[in-house]
PDB file of C-alpha atoms in Angstrom:
ATOM      1  CA  MET A   1      23.042  16.372 -16.051  1.00  0.00           C
ATOM      2  CA  GLU A   2      26.874  14.304 -16.486  1.00  0.00           C
ATOM      3  CA  HIS A   3      24.775  11.612 -14.618  1.00  0.00           C
ATOM      4  CA  ILE A   4      24.975   8.050 -16.281  1.00  0.00           C
ATOM      5  CA  ASP A   5      27.107   5.157 -15.783  1.00  0.00           C
ATOM      6  CA  ALA A   6      28.296   2.416 -16.232  1.00  0.00           C
ATOM      7  CA  ALA A   7      26.133  -0.234 -17.071  1.00  0.00           C
ATOM      8  CA  ALA A   8      23.700   2.164 -18.980  1.00  0.00           C
ATOM      9  CA  THR A   9      27.038   3.310 -21.267  1.00  0.00           C
ATOM     10  CA  ALA A  10      27.415  -0.601 -21.973  1.00  0.00           C
ATOM     11  CA  LEU A  11      23.983  -0.220 -23.404  1.00  0.00           C
ATOM     12  CA  PHE A  12      25.093   1.819 -26.516  1.00  0.00           C
ATOM     13  CA  ASP A  13      26.088   0.071 -28.981  1.00  0.00           C
ATOM     14  CA  HIS A  14      25.654   0.056 -32.980  1.00  0.00           C
ATOM     15  CA  HIS A  15      22.852  -2.040 -32.864  1.00  0.00           C
ATOM     16  CA  ALA A  16      19.660  -2.027 -31.154  1.00  0.00           C
ATOM     17  CA  SER A  17      19.540  -3.560 -27.597  1.00  0.00           C
ATOM     18  CA  GLY A  18      16.639  -6.213 -27.794  1.00  0.00           C
ATOM     19  CA  ALA A  19      15.680  -5.635 -31.889  1.00  0.00           C
ATOM     20  CA  THR A  20      13.744  -8.413 -32.591  1.00  0.00           C
ATOM     21  CA  SER A  21      15.134  -7.695 -36.277  1.00  0.00           C
ATOM     22  CA  GLY A  22      18.291  -7.436 -35.602  1.00  0.00           C
ATOM     23  CA  ALA A  23      18.999  -4.406 -38.146  1.00  0.00           C
ATOM     24  CA  PRO A  24      22.081  -1.764 -36.703  1.00  0.00           C
ATOM     25  CA  VAL A  25      20.196   0.971 -35.866  1.00  0.00           C
ATOM     26  CA  THR A  26      21.759   3.403 -38.663  1.00  0.00           C
ATOM     27  CA  SER A  27      19.365   6.227 -39.093  1.00  0.00           C
ATOM     28  CA  PRO A  28      16.042   7.751 -38.116  1.00  0.00           C
ATOM     29  CA  ALA A  29      14.244   5.644 -40.459  1.00  0.00           C
ATOM     30  CA  THR A  30      16.012   2.249 -38.871  1.00  0.00           C
ATOM     31  CA  ALA A  31      15.706   3.831 -35.321  1.00  0.00           C
ATOM     32  CA  ARG A  32      11.912   4.999 -36.141  1.00  0.00           C
ATOM     33  CA  ALA A  33      11.331   0.953 -37.096  1.00  0.00           C
ATOM     34  CA  TYR A  34      13.084  -0.104 -33.798  1.00  0.00           C
ATOM     35  CA  ALA A  35      11.209   2.403 -31.940  1.00  0.00           C
ATOM     36  CA  GLN A  36       7.608   1.381 -33.214  1.00  0.00           C
ATOM     37  CA  SER A  37       8.107  -2.244 -33.011  1.00  0.00           C
ATOM     38  CA  VAL A  38       8.955  -1.478 -28.646  1.00  0.00           C
ATOM     39  CA  VAL A  39       5.514   0.091 -28.198  1.00  0.00           C
ATOM     40  CA  ARG A  40       4.382  -2.925 -30.379  1.00  0.00           C
ATOM     41  CA  GLU A  41       6.408  -4.941 -28.578  1.00  0.00           C
ATOM     42  CA  ARG A  42       7.218  -4.730 -25.524  1.00  0.00           C
ATOM     43  CA  TRP A  43       4.454  -1.583 -23.609  1.00  0.00           C
ATOM     44  CA  GLU A  44       1.625  -2.057 -25.357  1.00  0.00           C
ATOM     45  CA  SER A  45      -0.176  -5.432 -24.511  1.00  0.00           C
ATOM     46  CA  PRO A  46      -3.231  -7.214 -25.050  1.00  0.00           C
ATOM     47  CA  SER A  47      -5.578  -4.675 -23.272  1.00  0.00           C
ATOM     48  CA  ARG A  48      -3.460  -2.020 -23.508  1.00  0.00           C
ATOM     49  CA  ARG A  49      -2.706  -0.071 -27.019  1.00  0.00           C
ATOM     50  CA  ALA A  50      -0.624   3.227 -27.030  1.00  0.00           C
ATOM     51  CA  ARG A  51      -3.177   6.193 -29.159  1.00  0.00           C
ATOM     52  CA  ASP A  52      -1.762   6.500 -31.616  1.00  0.00           C
ATOM     53  CA  ALA A  53      -1.228  10.197 -32.258  1.00  0.00           C
ATOM     54  CA  ASP A  54       1.483  10.025 -29.110  1.00  0.00           C
ATOM     55  CA  VAL A  55       2.896   7.155 -31.610  1.00  0.00           C
ATOM     56  CA  VAL A  56       3.164   9.964 -33.966  1.00  0.00           C
ATOM     57  CA  ASP A  57       4.834  12.285 -31.441  1.00  0.00           C
ATOM     58  CA  MET A  58       7.670   9.892 -30.570  1.00  0.00           C
ATOM     59  CA  LEU A  59       8.205   8.768 -34.481  1.00  0.00           C
ATOM     60  CA  LEU A  60       8.930  12.156 -34.623  1.00  0.00           C
ATOM     61  CA  VAL A  61      11.012  13.239 -31.395  1.00  0.00           C
ATOM     62  CA  VAL A  62      12.982   9.776 -32.709  1.00  0.00           C
ATOM     63  CA  SER A  63      14.115  10.900 -35.957  1.00  0.00           C
ATOM     64  CA  GLU A  64      14.857  14.130 -35.293  1.00  0.00           C
ATOM     65  CA  LEU A  65      17.383  13.482 -32.354  1.00  0.00           C
ATOM     66  CA  VAL A  66      18.526  10.980 -34.139  1.00  0.00           C
ATOM     67  CA  THR A  67      19.397  12.971 -37.636  1.00  0.00           C
ATOM     68  CA  ASN A  68      21.208  15.565 -34.912  1.00  0.00           C
ATOM     69  CA  ALA A  69      23.474  13.297 -33.915  1.00  0.00           C
ATOM     70  CA  VAL A  70      24.059  12.114 -37.453  1.00  0.00           C
ATOM     71  CA  ARG A  71      24.116  15.779 -38.614  1.00  0.00           C
ATOM     72  CA  HIS A  72      25.146  18.090 -35.941  1.00  0.00           C
ATOM     73  CA  GLY A  73      27.255  15.447 -33.515  1.00  0.00           C
ATOM     74  CA  ASP A  74      29.761  13.254 -35.754  1.00  0.00           C
ATOM     75  CA  GLY A  75      27.587  10.632 -36.254  1.00  0.00           C
ATOM     76  CA  LEU A  76      25.468   8.112 -34.583  1.00  0.00           C
ATOM     77  CA  ALA A  77      27.645   6.335 -31.277  1.00  0.00           C
ATOM     78  CA  GLY A  78      24.265   4.674 -30.517  1.00  0.00           C
ATOM     79  CA  PHE A  79      21.035   4.042 -29.852  1.00  0.00           C
ATOM     80  CA  HIS A  80      18.894   2.342 -27.244  1.00  0.00           C
ATOM     81  CA  VAL A  81      14.558   2.454 -26.348  1.00  0.00           C
ATOM     82  CA  THR A  82      13.346   1.006 -23.284  1.00  0.00           C
ATOM     83  CA  PRO A  83       9.878   0.508 -22.437  1.00  0.00           C
ATOM     84  CA  THR A  84       8.157   1.952 -18.916  1.00  0.00           C
ATOM     85  CA  GLN A  85       5.772   1.887 -17.698  1.00  0.00           C
ATOM     86  CA  GLU A  86       4.843   6.651 -18.589  1.00  0.00           C
ATOM     87  CA  GLY A  87       6.695   5.964 -22.105  1.00  0.00           C
ATOM     88  CA  LEU A  88       8.912   4.701 -23.788  1.00  0.00           C
ATOM     89  CA  ARG A  89      12.545   5.919 -22.551  1.00  0.00           C
ATOM     90  CA  VAL A  90      14.978   6.834 -25.988  1.00  0.00           C
ATOM     91  CA  ALA A  91      18.910   7.476 -25.733  1.00  0.00           C
ATOM     92  CA  VAL A  92      21.173   8.608 -28.360  1.00  0.00           C
ATOM     93  CA  ARG A  93      24.050   8.907 -28.135  1.00  0.00           C
ATOM     94  CA  ASP A  94      26.940  10.882 -30.387  1.00  0.00           C
ATOM     95  CA  HIS A  95      30.519  11.323 -31.670  1.00  0.00           C
ATOM     96  CA  SER A  96      30.518  15.208 -30.714  1.00  0.00           C
ATOM     97  CA  ASP A  97      31.669  16.915 -27.283  1.00  0.00           C
ATOM     98  CA  LEU A  98      29.298  19.618 -28.111  1.00  0.00           C
ATOM     99  CA  ILE A  99      26.548  20.391 -26.306  1.00  0.00           C
ATOM    100  CA  PRO A 100      23.924  22.384 -28.401  1.00  0.00           C
ATOM    101  CA  ASP A 101      23.064  25.823 -27.379  1.00  0.00           C
ATOM    102  CA  VAL A 102      19.423  25.103 -27.410  1.00  0.00           C
ATOM    103  CA  SER A 103      19.935  22.567 -25.713  1.00  0.00           C
ATOM    104  CA  HIS A 104      18.027  24.838 -22.303  1.00  0.00           C
ATOM    105  CA  ALA A 105      15.348  27.055 -24.989  1.00  0.00           C
ATOM    106  CA  SER A 106      12.450  27.551 -23.738  1.00  0.00           C
ATOM    107  CA  GLY A 107      10.662  25.198 -27.409  1.00  0.00           C
ATOM    108  CA  ALA A 108       9.703  27.810 -29.069  1.00  0.00           C
ATOM    109  CA  PHE A 109       9.992  27.628 -33.008  1.00  0.00           C
ATOM    110  CA  PRO A 110      12.596  29.640 -34.276  1.00  0.00           C
ATOM    111  CA  VAL A 111      11.713  33.263 -36.443  1.00  0.00           C
ATOM    112  CA  GLY A 112      12.912  32.850 -39.793  1.00  0.00           C
ATOM    113  CA  HIS A 113      15.425  30.477 -40.522  1.00  0.00           C
ATOM    114  CA  GLN A 114      19.057  30.728 -38.168  1.00  0.00           C
ATOM    115  CA  GLY A 115      20.665  27.858 -38.330  1.00  0.00           C
ATOM    116  CA  ASN A 116      18.680  25.846 -36.083  1.00  0.00           C
ATOM    117  CA  GLY A 117      15.142  24.535 -37.481  1.00  0.00           C
ATOM    118  CA  TYR A 118      12.512  22.891 -35.858  1.00  0.00           C
ATOM    119  CA  GLY A 119      13.270  19.806 -34.413  1.00  0.00           C
ATOM    120  CA  TRP A 120      14.737  20.798 -30.752  1.00  0.00           C
ATOM    121  CA  PRO A 121      11.366  22.890 -30.173  1.00  0.00           C
ATOM    122  CA  LEU A 122       9.427  19.965 -31.427  1.00  0.00           C
ATOM    123  CA  VAL A 123      11.522  17.331 -29.176  1.00  0.00           C
ATOM    124  CA  ILE A 124      11.227  19.717 -26.100  1.00  0.00           C
ATOM    125  CA  ARG A 125       8.038  20.253 -26.257  1.00  0.00           C
ATOM    126  CA  LEU A 126       7.229  15.897 -27.391  1.00  0.00           C
ATOM    127  CA  ALA A 127       9.494  14.829 -24.867  1.00  0.00           C
ATOM    128  CA  ARG A 128       9.626  14.812 -21.132  1.00  0.00           C
ATOM    129  CA  GLU A 129      13.107  14.410 -18.496  1.00  0.00           C
ATOM    130  CA  ILE A 130      15.749  15.531 -21.808  1.00  0.00           C
ATOM    131  CA  THR A 131      18.843  15.190 -19.763  1.00  0.00           C
ATOM    132  CA  VAL A 132      22.684  15.743 -21.625  1.00  0.00           C
ATOM    133  CA  ASP A 133      25.339  13.394 -20.532  1.00  0.00           C
ATOM    134  CA  ARG A 134      28.664  13.594 -21.679  1.00  0.00           C
ATOM    135  CA  HIS A 135      31.149  10.995 -21.534  1.00  0.00           C
ATOM    136  CA  PRO A 136      34.923  11.156 -20.699  1.00  0.00           C
ATOM    137  CA  GLY A 137      36.279   9.980 -23.361  1.00  0.00           C
ATOM    138  CA  GLY A 138      34.517  11.792 -26.096  1.00  0.00           C
ATOM    139  CA  GLY A 139      30.891  11.701 -27.071  1.00  0.00           C
ATOM    140  CA  LYS A 140      27.047  12.628 -25.539  1.00  0.00           C
ATOM    141  CA  THR A 141      24.618  11.022 -24.559  1.00  0.00           C
ATOM    142  CA  ILE A 142      21.070  13.240 -25.173  1.00  0.00           C
ATOM    143  CA  GLY A 143      17.891  10.927 -23.305  1.00  0.00           C
ATOM    144  CA  VAL A 144      14.377  11.881 -23.204  1.00  0.00           C
ATOM    145  CA  LEU A 145      11.201  10.290 -21.917  1.00  0.00           C
ATOM    146  CA  ILE A 146       8.402   9.863 -24.608  1.00  0.00           C
ATOM    147  CA  PRO A 147       5.003   9.555 -22.409  1.00  0.00           C
ATOM    148  CA  LEU A 148       2.494   7.389 -23.792  1.00  0.00           C
ATOM    149  CA  ARG A 149      -0.616   7.115 -23.048  1.00  0.00           C
ATOM    150  CA  PRO A 150      -3.245   3.778 -23.728  1.00  0.00           C
ATOM    151  CA  ALA A 151      -5.885   4.525 -26.190  1.00  0.00           C
ATOM    152  CA  PRO A 152      -9.599   4.781 -24.987  1.00  0.00           C
TER     153      PRO A 152
END
């Protein structure tokens, strides 16, 4: 799973690339706002609107990934969103080299609280093409594809 190239690495900084507001992505709230603006401004068109339920799922996945970077990954090191025909590709970089034990889990919700919550199982259930890439200089990037479907 170690497959991030130099061009992709160059896109990571503390600001969301191409953000219309210019505001840095430093929290789950700013990441959600930026991702939603990408959907509205770059995925949707006059003839295509994302389903509301898919946007809610996207906001949840973005929030969980950024929260995990802040709480368990020694802080947010980068955030990038790319619209695709299938949906939104999201990459969240943190400063930690540790790969979570649950990174290859089934998506089952925990039976009782043992230090792990519902966040990662939700990411597994709602996102596709999940990757965890370690960086030679330290840290890792978790990348996902969040599917978006046109509203009927």
